[in-house]
Every structure is written in C-alpha cells, then in structure tokens.
Amino acid sequence: DYVPAGFNFFDHLNTAWTPIGGGIVKTVIDGPLAPGESEVVTISLQLKYTSAENGYVNVAEIAYSEDGNNNPADDIDSDSDTNPNNDAGGKPNSDSDDSVIGDGSGNPGDGDATTDEDDSDPWGIEVASIGDYVWNDLNDNGIQDDGAPNVVGVQDVTVRLYDIDGHNILNVQTDENGRYLFENLVPGEYYLKFEDLPAGAVWTQQNAGNDDLDSDVDQDGLTISTVLDAGENDLSWDAGIVQLASVGDYVWLDTNENGVQDAGESAVDGVVVHLLDENGDRIATTVTDESGYYIFDGLRPGTYSVEFVKPAELEFTGKGQGTDDTKDSDVNVATGKTDQFVLQSGENITKIDAGLRCTMVLELTPPQVLCKGDTVVIESNITGGAPEYIYDWSTGEHTPTIEVT
C-alpha cells in the first residue's frame, strides 16, 4: 500500500502491516484462497490536519500472488515497484475500481474496467474546509463596507468548530488580519462558535446582506449549521464585532452668561438628562452628579442627541459660544436639545455640555415707610438646583443707597 502524502501511518493502528520505506507498507494474506473466495484487508491512515491538499487517493497493489500449487498466478499483476502511477486503470470511483476482470492493457488512471489491472484498488477521499473573517463593524450595519477604516480585521478571536452532534472538533484563533480557516475536514454538517471578543465589544447585526460580506453570528456568537461537501472550500462564514460607545459630559452655572466655562463657575448637580435616538425618542435617562457630570455608556454605534431638563428659575445660556467645543454649551436655548451626532464603534464623546444662567428677580414693597438707619429682614425660599446666586439691589429714584448684610 502506498501511503499518500497528507496521511500518517501508525503502527499501533495497523499491527498486520509493516513499513518497508519510501512511504510503502505491506501485509501478507494468510492463504490459500479457494476460487471465488475473497479477503478483506484493512489499513487505518490518519489525515494530517496541516496538509494543504483537497483530495487524496490511496492505492493498494497485489505485487505477487501464487496459485494453490504455489505457482505464480496467471493474472495481470501490478508492476512490483515503488511507483503507484504506472499501472493500468484504477481511476477512483469509476467502473475500474475493484475490478477483477481487466486485462491490464489500459492507461494508468483510466476508468475502463475491461483494461484495468485486476489487482489494483484505488480509494479516494476528498476533504473540505471552512473559514473566513472577523472584522470591526464601525457603523454597526452588519456589512463589510468598502474601504479602510470601515473593514478592519480583529486578531485573537477564538473560533470553535462543532459537528452537528455538538462535539467540539477543532479550535483556532484569528490571525493579524482577522482571518481563520479549518482545513482537511471530513465532509459533513458543522457549525461555528466565536468567542473571546475584545473588551467592551458585542456582535453586530446577523445576516444583514450578501452572504460573502455580512455577519453570520447571533448575539451569542453562534452560526447556523452548514453542510460541507467533498472538496468544498466555504469561505463565507464571517463575524462582525461592535465596540460599544459612550457620550457625556458637564452642566455648569454660567455666572457671566457668556456661554463659556470660565474659571470659578460652579457645576450644577441633579439636572435630568435624556438620551434620544435617531427618531428623537427617549431611550435612557440619568442626572448630573455632584460635580455636574453625566454619562451614557454601553451604546451601540448610531445617531443620537441629548436633551437637558432645566431647573426652575434657570435658563440655558447661549449655544456654541467661543472657539473651544469642549468648553461651550451645546444646547438649543428653546428646546434644551442638542443637534444630532453620530457615535462610531468604540467612540467616547465627552464634550456635550449645557450652560445655565439665573433669571430670578425678587421685588420688595415694604408695608411701611423705612427711614434712614432702619433695618428690614427679607426671607426667600429659592429653588432651582443651582448652588450659587447673584443679586442686584435697586433702591428707586429718590431712595438713598442701602447697605446689604
């Protein structure tokens, strides 16, 4: 028997066979065989996982035989040499395979049973493969869009291959380009599971378009099963990941009402902030902390806007003042909403701010006449959430200046 490239021969699996060098092993059949009798000889070869071929042919030859009187048999024996390609006939899966009536006059590899050598037994196996790609889906549309940086491979994602019965057959990791491949598979039904995503990543949309360019995994990283035929190389099993994003930042009291965060101006806590989706619907709500900050995290890429609910007796300061976008107010004065913005995969926006200004006016009309040197106490319960207020006293046209303590 010629052990083809791509296979391993192990002694412990083949105790009746003896290696004789040059990739050839032999066995001796206990005889004699009476006319019409047959003998089944078994050899076990292990397909190498690292082999690059898609198909293999194993050829076993009868190099010598004798009749019942120990005389050479009158048949068409194979050439007794180390070349498996110089014997007539023997095309795998043809009529000549296992033929016992050929006269040996044919050409090597033909499929004519009448011209085949009656003692060659070629047997073929075709293997299959499955792969292909894990990428960072920046816009979360489930499609490998044209052009960098829209398609960036993701390295070190674990891909597990299972047979239809749920047995884990093989495991690989994606390479530096996000590619993976399972080779030399026995034809059959398989499915895949993708694991070990980068921190903060989830799976993109499943089956969003053309099968060669879309993502085939659900939110658990599983594909459906597929049948691999003999010789098939299916490179359409891809997986897109999405890095979750965030948006936030700051609400402050704009004391001088210039629309810019100046030194000494204070944060405003307890302000209600809503996150709006592309349609303007509220999808999340938070409040500013004691330092005036807020954040919405764990967001998928997409189009969003932010809505601020102003406290009573406060108004929004002017939008888009100054030249530093991280220090201005981004809120429409009338609506309390920002413009829409797009979050990309893994992006963290920390510049959506809101400035507030005071609008409260207190008027005092005393019930009695106040003379110079008199003292009056004014009490007011002020709400609105801001920690600081400013005041300006007006004493009227004919009233002397007053002292405030």
Coordinates of C-alpha atoms in Angstrom, one line a residue:
D1 CA 0.0 0.0 0.0
Y2 CA 1.3 3.5 -0.9
V3 CA 0.6 5.9 2.0
P4 CA -0.3 9.1 0.2
A5 CA 1.1 12.5 1.3
G6 CA -1.2 14.1 3.7
F7 CA -1.7 10.9 5.8
N8 CA 0.0 9.5 8.8
F9 CA 0.6 5.7 9.3
F10 CA 0.7 4.5 12.9
D11 CA 2.0 1.0 13.8
H12 CA -0.4 0.7 16.8
L13 CA -3.4 1.1 14.4
N14 CA -2.0 -1.3 11.9
T15 CA -0.4 -4.3 13.6
A16 CA -0.7 -6.5 10.4
W17 CA 1.2 -4.0 8.3
T18 CA 4.9 -3.5 8.0
P19 CA 6.6 -0.3 6.7
I20 CA 9.2 -1.0 4.1
G21 CA 10.4 2.5 3.3
G22 CA 9.6 5.1 0.7
G23 CA 6.0 5.6 2.0
I24 CA 5.1 2.0 1.3
V25 CA 3.7 -0.5 3.8
K26 CA 3.0 -4.2 3.1
T27 CA 0.9 -7.1 4.6
V28 CA 0.7 -10.8 3.8
I29 CA -2.7 -12.5 3.4
D30 CA -2.9 -15.9 5.1
G31 CA -3.8 -18.4 2.4
P32 CA -4.7 -20.2 0.5
L33 CA -7.9 -18.6 -1.0
A34 CA -10.1 -21.0 -2.8
P35 CA -11.6 -20.0 -6.2
G36 CA -14.3 -17.4 -5.6
E37 CA -13.2 -16.6 -2.1
S38 CA -12.1 -13.1 -1.1
E39 CA -10.2 -11.5 1.6
V40 CA -10.8 -8.0 3.1
V41 CA -7.6 -6.2 4.2
T42 CA -8.0 -3.0 6.3
I43 CA -5.5 -0.2 6.8
S44 CA -6.1 2.8 9.0
L45 CA -4.5 6.1 8.0
Q46 CA -4.8 9.4 9.8
L47 CA -5.4 12.5 7.7
K48 CA -2.9 15.2 8.6
Y49 CA -4.6 18.4 9.8
T50 CA -1.7 20.6 8.4
S51 CA -2.0 19.1 4.9
A52 CA -2.8 21.6 2.2
E53 CA -4.4 19.2 -0.4
N54 CA -8.1 19.0 -1.0
G55 CA -8.2 15.3 -2.1
Y56 CA -6.2 12.2 -1.7
V57 CA -6.0 8.7 -3.4
N58 CA -4.7 5.7 -1.6
V59 CA -3.7 2.8 -3.9
A60 CA -3.1 -0.8 -2.7
E61 CA -1.5 -3.3 -5.1
I62 CA -1.1 -7.0 -5.3
A63 CA 2.6 -7.2 -6.1
Y64 CA 2.8 -11.0 -6.2
S65 CA 0.4 -14.0 -5.9
E66 CA 0.5 -17.8 -6.3
D67 CA -2.0 -20.4 -7.1
G68 CA -2.9 -23.4 -5.0
N69 CA 0.2 -25.3 -6.2
N70 CA 2.5 -22.4 -5.1
N71 CA 3.0 -21.4 -8.8
P72 CA 2.8 -17.8 -9.9
A73 CA -0.8 -16.9 -10.6
D74 CA -1.7 -16.3 -14.3
D75 CA -3.2 -12.8 -13.9
I76 CA -2.3 -9.3 -14.6
D77 CA -0.2 -8.2 -11.5
S78 CA 0.8 -4.6 -10.8
D79 CA 4.3 -3.6 -11.5
S80 CA 6.3 -4.5 -8.4
D81 CA 7.9 -1.2 -7.8
T82 CA 7.5 1.9 -5.7
N83 CA 5.6 3.9 -8.4
P84 CA 1.8 3.9 -7.9
N85 CA 1.2 5.7 -11.2
N86 CA 2.5 3.2 -13.8
D87 CA -0.3 0.6 -13.5
A88 CA -3.2 0.3 -15.9
G89 CA -6.6 1.7 -14.9
G90 CA -7.5 2.3 -11.3
K91 CA -9.4 5.6 -11.5
P92 CA -11.1 6.1 -8.1
N93 CA -14.9 5.8 -8.0
S94 CA -15.0 4.5 -11.6
D95 CA -16.1 1.2 -13.0
S96 CA -12.5 0.0 -12.9
D97 CA -12.3 0.4 -9.1
D98 CA -12.0 -3.0 -7.5
S99 CA -12.3 -4.6 -11.0
V100 CA -11.3 -8.3 -11.2
I101 CA -11.8 -8.9 -14.9
G102 CA -9.4 -6.4 -16.5
D103 CA -6.6 -7.4 -18.8
G104 CA -4.1 -4.7 -17.8
S105 CA -3.9 -3.1 -21.3
G106 CA -5.3 0.3 -20.3
N107 CA -3.6 3.5 -19.3
P108 CA -2.8 4.5 -15.8
G109 CA -5.8 6.2 -14.2
D110 CA -8.4 5.3 -16.8
G111 CA -11.9 4.1 -15.8
D112 CA -12.3 1.2 -18.2
A113 CA -12.9 -2.0 -16.2
T114 CA -12.0 -4.2 -19.2
T115 CA -8.5 -2.9 -19.4
D116 CA -7.8 -2.4 -15.7
E117 CA -5.3 -4.5 -13.8
D118 CA -7.4 -6.8 -11.7
D119 CA -5.4 -6.3 -8.5
S120 CA -5.2 -2.5 -8.0
D121 CA -7.6 -1.0 -5.6
P122 CA -7.5 2.8 -5.5
W123 CA -9.7 4.5 -2.9
G124 CA -10.2 8.3 -2.8
I125 CA -11.1 10.8 -0.2
E126 CA -11.9 14.5 -0.7
V127 CA -11.7 16.8 2.2
A128 CA -13.4 20.2 2.9
S129 CA -12.6 23.5 4.5
I130 CA -14.5 26.4 6.1
G131 CA -13.4 29.9 7.1
D132 CA -13.1 33.2 6.9
Y133 CA -13.1 36.6 8.6
V134 CA -13.8 38.6 11.8
W135 CA -13.9 42.4 11.4
N136 CA -14.7 45.6 13.4
D137 CA -18.0 46.9 12.1
L138 CA -17.6 50.6 12.7
N139 CA -21.1 51.6 11.8
D140 CA -22.9 48.6 13.1
N141 CA -24.7 47.8 9.9
G142 CA -23.6 44.2 9.7
I143 CA -21.9 44.6 6.4
Q144 CA -18.2 44.7 5.4
D145 CA -18.3 48.2 3.8
D146 CA -15.8 49.2 1.1
G147 CA -12.6 50.9 2.1
A148 CA -10.5 51.4 5.3
P149 CA -11.1 52.0 8.1
N150 CA -14.6 50.5 7.6
V151 CA -13.2 47.0 7.3
V152 CA -10.5 46.2 10.0
G153 CA -9.7 42.6 10.9
V154 CA -9.8 41.6 14.5
Q155 CA -7.0 39.4 15.8
D156 CA -7.1 36.6 18.5
V157 CA -10.8 35.9 18.4
T158 CA -11.3 32.2 19.2
V159 CA -13.3 30.2 16.6
R160 CA -14.6 26.8 17.6
L161 CA -15.8 24.2 15.1
Y162 CA -18.5 21.8 16.1
D163 CA -20.1 18.8 14.4
I164 CA -23.8 18.5 14.1
D165 CA -23.9 16.5 17.3
G166 CA -22.3 19.3 19.3
H167 CA -18.8 17.8 19.6
N168 CA -16.0 20.4 19.6
I169 CA -13.8 19.2 16.7
L170 CA -11.2 21.9 16.4
N171 CA -10.3 25.4 17.6
V172 CA -8.3 28.2 16.0
Q173 CA -7.7 31.9 16.6
T174 CA -8.0 34.7 14.0
D175 CA -4.7 35.9 12.6
E176 CA -3.4 39.5 12.5
N177 CA -5.7 40.2 9.5
G178 CA -8.8 38.7 11.2
R179 CA -8.7 35.5 9.1
Y180 CA -9.3 31.9 10.2
L181 CA -9.5 28.6 8.4
F182 CA -10.4 25.0 9.3
E183 CA -8.8 22.6 6.7
N184 CA -8.9 18.9 5.8
L185 CA -12.4 18.3 7.2
V186 CA -14.4 15.1 6.6
P187 CA -17.4 16.2 4.5
G188 CA -20.4 16.6 6.8
E189 CA -22.5 19.1 8.8
Y190 CA -20.8 21.6 11.1
Y191 CA -21.4 24.9 12.9
L192 CA -19.2 27.6 14.4
K193 CA -18.9 29.5 17.7
F194 CA -16.9 32.7 18.1
E195 CA -15.5 33.7 21.5
D196 CA -13.0 35.9 23.3
L197 CA -14.1 39.3 21.9
P198 CA -12.1 42.4 22.8
A199 CA -13.2 44.1 26.0
G200 CA -16.3 46.2 25.5
A201 CA -17.3 44.5 22.2
V202 CA -20.6 42.9 21.1
W203 CA -21.7 41.2 17.9
T204 CA -23.1 43.3 15.0
Q205 CA -26.3 42.5 13.1
Q206 CA -26.8 39.0 11.8
N207 CA -27.5 38.2 8.1
A208 CA -27.9 41.8 7.1
G209 CA -26.9 41.4 3.4
N210 CA -24.8 39.4 0.9
D211 CA -23.6 36.2 2.5
D212 CA -20.0 36.9 1.4
L213 CA -20.0 40.3 3.2
D214 CA -22.4 40.1 6.1
S215 CA -22.0 38.7 9.6
D216 CA -23.3 35.2 10.3
V217 CA -23.3 35.0 14.1
D218 CA -26.1 35.7 16.5
Q219 CA -25.6 37.7 19.8
D220 CA -24.2 34.6 21.4
G221 CA -21.5 34.2 18.7
L222 CA -23.2 31.1 17.1
T223 CA -23.8 30.4 13.5
I224 CA -26.4 28.1 12.0
S225 CA -25.2 24.7 10.8
T226 CA -23.9 24.1 7.2
V227 CA -23.2 21.0 5.2
L228 CA -19.7 20.8 3.7
D229 CA -19.5 18.6 0.5
A230 CA -16.4 16.7 -0.5
G231 CA -13.8 19.2 -1.9
E232 CA -15.8 22.3 -0.8
N233 CA -13.9 25.3 0.4
D234 CA -16.6 27.5 2.0
L235 CA -15.1 31.0 2.8
S236 CA -18.3 32.8 3.6
W237 CA -18.5 32.5 7.4
D238 CA -17.8 35.9 8.9
A239 CA -18.4 37.7 12.1
G240 CA -18.6 41.4 12.7
I241 CA -18.0 43.0 16.1
V242 CA -19.0 46.3 17.5
Q243 CA -17.1 48.3 20.2
L244 CA -19.7 49.9 22.5
A245 CA -19.5 53.7 22.7
S246 CA -20.4 56.5 25.2
V247 CA -21.4 60.1 25.4
G248 CA -21.4 62.7 28.2
D249 CA -20.2 65.5 29.9
Y250 CA -21.0 68.5 32.0
V251 CA -23.6 71.1 33.2
W252 CA -22.4 74.3 34.8
L253 CA -23.8 77.7 36.1
D254 CA -22.7 80.3 33.6
T255 CA -22.5 83.2 36.0
N256 CA -21.4 85.8 33.5
E257 CA -23.7 84.4 30.8
N258 CA -21.0 84.3 28.1
G259 CA -21.7 80.7 27.1
V260 CA -18.2 79.5 28.1
Q261 CA -17.0 77.5 31.1
D262 CA -14.9 80.1 32.9
A263 CA -12.7 79.7 36.0
G264 CA -14.7 79.9 39.2
E265 CA -18.1 79.0 37.7
S266 CA -19.7 76.1 39.5
A267 CA -21.1 72.7 38.5
V268 CA -24.9 72.1 38.7
D269 CA -25.9 68.7 40.1
G270 CA -29.2 66.9 39.9
V271 CA -30.1 68.1 36.3
V272 CA -32.1 65.5 34.4
V273 CA -30.6 64.4 31.1
H274 CA -32.3 62.3 28.4
L275 CA -30.6 60.3 25.6
L276 CA -32.6 60.4 22.3
D277 CA -32.3 58.0 19.4
E278 CA -32.3 58.9 15.7
N279 CA -36.1 59.4 15.8
G280 CA -36.0 61.7 18.8
D281 CA -37.4 59.1 21.2
R282 CA -36.0 59.0 24.7
I283 CA -34.1 55.8 25.3
A284 CA -32.2 56.5 28.5
T285 CA -32.2 59.0 31.4
T286 CA -29.7 60.0 34.0
V287 CA -28.9 63.0 36.3
T288 CA -25.8 65.0 36.7
D289 CA -23.6 64.1 39.7
E290 CA -22.3 66.4 42.5
S291 CA -19.6 67.5 40.1
G292 CA -22.0 68.3 37.3
Y293 CA -21.1 65.3 35.1
Y294 CA -23.3 62.7 33.4
I295 CA -22.6 59.8 31.0
F296 CA -24.4 57.4 28.8
D297 CA -22.3 54.3 28.2
G298 CA -22.7 50.8 26.6
L299 CA -24.1 52.4 23.5
R300 CA -24.1 50.8 20.0
P301 CA -22.9 52.9 17.1
G302 CA -25.6 55.1 15.7
T303 CA -27.2 58.6 15.6
Y304 CA -28.2 60.2 18.9
S305 CA -28.9 63.6 20.6
V306 CA -29.1 64.7 24.2
E307 CA -31.9 66.6 26.0
F308 CA -31.4 68.6 29.2
V309 CA -34.3 69.5 31.5
K310 CA -33.5 72.9 33.0
P311 CA -34.3 73.5 36.7
A312 CA -37.0 76.0 37.6
E313 CA -35.9 79.7 37.5
L314 CA -32.9 78.9 35.3
E315 CA -32.5 79.2 31.6
F316 CA -29.9 77.9 29.1
T317 CA -27.1 80.1 28.2
G318 CA -26.1 80.8 24.6
K319 CA -25.2 77.9 22.3
G320 CA -21.9 77.4 20.6
Q321 CA -20.0 80.4 22.0
G322 CA -16.3 80.7 21.9
T323 CA -13.8 78.6 19.9
D324 CA -13.4 75.6 22.2
D325 CA -16.1 73.0 21.7
T326 CA -15.2 71.3 25.0
K327 CA -16.0 74.5 26.9
D328 CA -19.1 75.8 25.3
S329 CA -22.8 75.0 25.7
D330 CA -24.3 72.7 23.0
V331 CA -28.0 73.1 23.9
N332 CA -30.7 74.8 21.9
V333 CA -32.0 77.6 24.3
A334 CA -35.6 77.0 23.3
T335 CA -35.8 73.2 23.3
G336 CA -33.0 72.0 25.7
K337 CA -31.8 69.6 23.0
T338 CA -28.5 69.2 21.2
D339 CA -28.0 68.6 17.5
Q340 CA -27.9 65.0 16.4
F341 CA -24.4 63.4 16.3
V342 CA -23.1 60.0 15.2
L343 CA -21.3 57.6 17.5
Q344 CA -18.8 55.3 15.8
S345 CA -17.8 51.9 17.1
G346 CA -15.7 52.4 20.3
E347 CA -16.0 56.2 20.3
N348 CA -16.3 58.1 23.6
I349 CA -17.7 61.7 23.2
T350 CA -17.1 63.8 26.2
K351 CA -18.0 67.3 25.1
I352 CA -21.8 67.5 25.1
D353 CA -22.3 70.3 27.7
A354 CA -25.0 72.6 28.9
G355 CA -24.7 76.1 30.5
L356 CA -27.4 77.5 32.8
R357 CA -28.0 81.1 33.8
C358 CA -30.0 82.7 36.6
T359 CA -33.2 84.6 35.8
M360 CA -34.9 85.1 39.3
V361 CA -35.9 88.6 40.2
L362 CA -37.2 89.5 43.8
E363 CA -39.2 92.6 44.3
L364 CA -39.9 94.1 47.8
T365 CA -42.6 96.6 48.5
P366 CA -42.4 97.2 52.3
P367 CA -45.7 97.6 54.1
Q368 CA -44.3 100.6 56.0
V369 CA -42.0 103.6 55.4
L370 CA -38.4 102.8 56.1
C371 CA -36.3 105.6 57.5
K372 CA -32.6 106.1 57.3
G373 CA -30.9 103.6 59.6
D374 CA -33.9 101.3 59.8
T375 CA -33.3 97.5 59.3
V376 CA -35.5 95.1 57.4
V377 CA -35.1 91.3 57.0
I378 CA -36.0 89.7 53.6
E379 CA -36.6 86.0 53.6
S380 CA -36.9 84.0 50.4
N381 CA -37.2 80.2 49.7
I382 CA -35.2 79.8 46.5
T383 CA -35.4 76.6 44.5
G384 CA -33.9 75.6 41.2
G385 CA -30.9 73.4 42.0
A386 CA -28.1 75.9 41.4
P387 CA -25.7 76.2 44.4
E388 CA -25.0 80.0 43.8
Y389 CA -27.0 83.1 43.1
I390 CA -26.1 86.7 42.4
Y391 CA -28.2 89.7 43.4
D392 CA -28.5 93.4 42.4
W393 CA -30.4 95.8 44.6
S394 CA -32.3 98.7 43.0
T395 CA -33.3 101.5 45.5
G396 CA -35.5 103.6 43.4
E397 CA -35.2 107.1 42.0
H398 CA -35.4 109.1 45.4
T399 CA -34.2 106.4 47.8
P400 CA -30.8 106.7 49.4
T401 CA -28.2 103.9 49.0
I402 CA -28.8 101.0 51.3
E403 CA -26.3 98.6 52.9
V404 CA -26.8 94.8 52.4
T405 CA -25.6 92.5 55.1

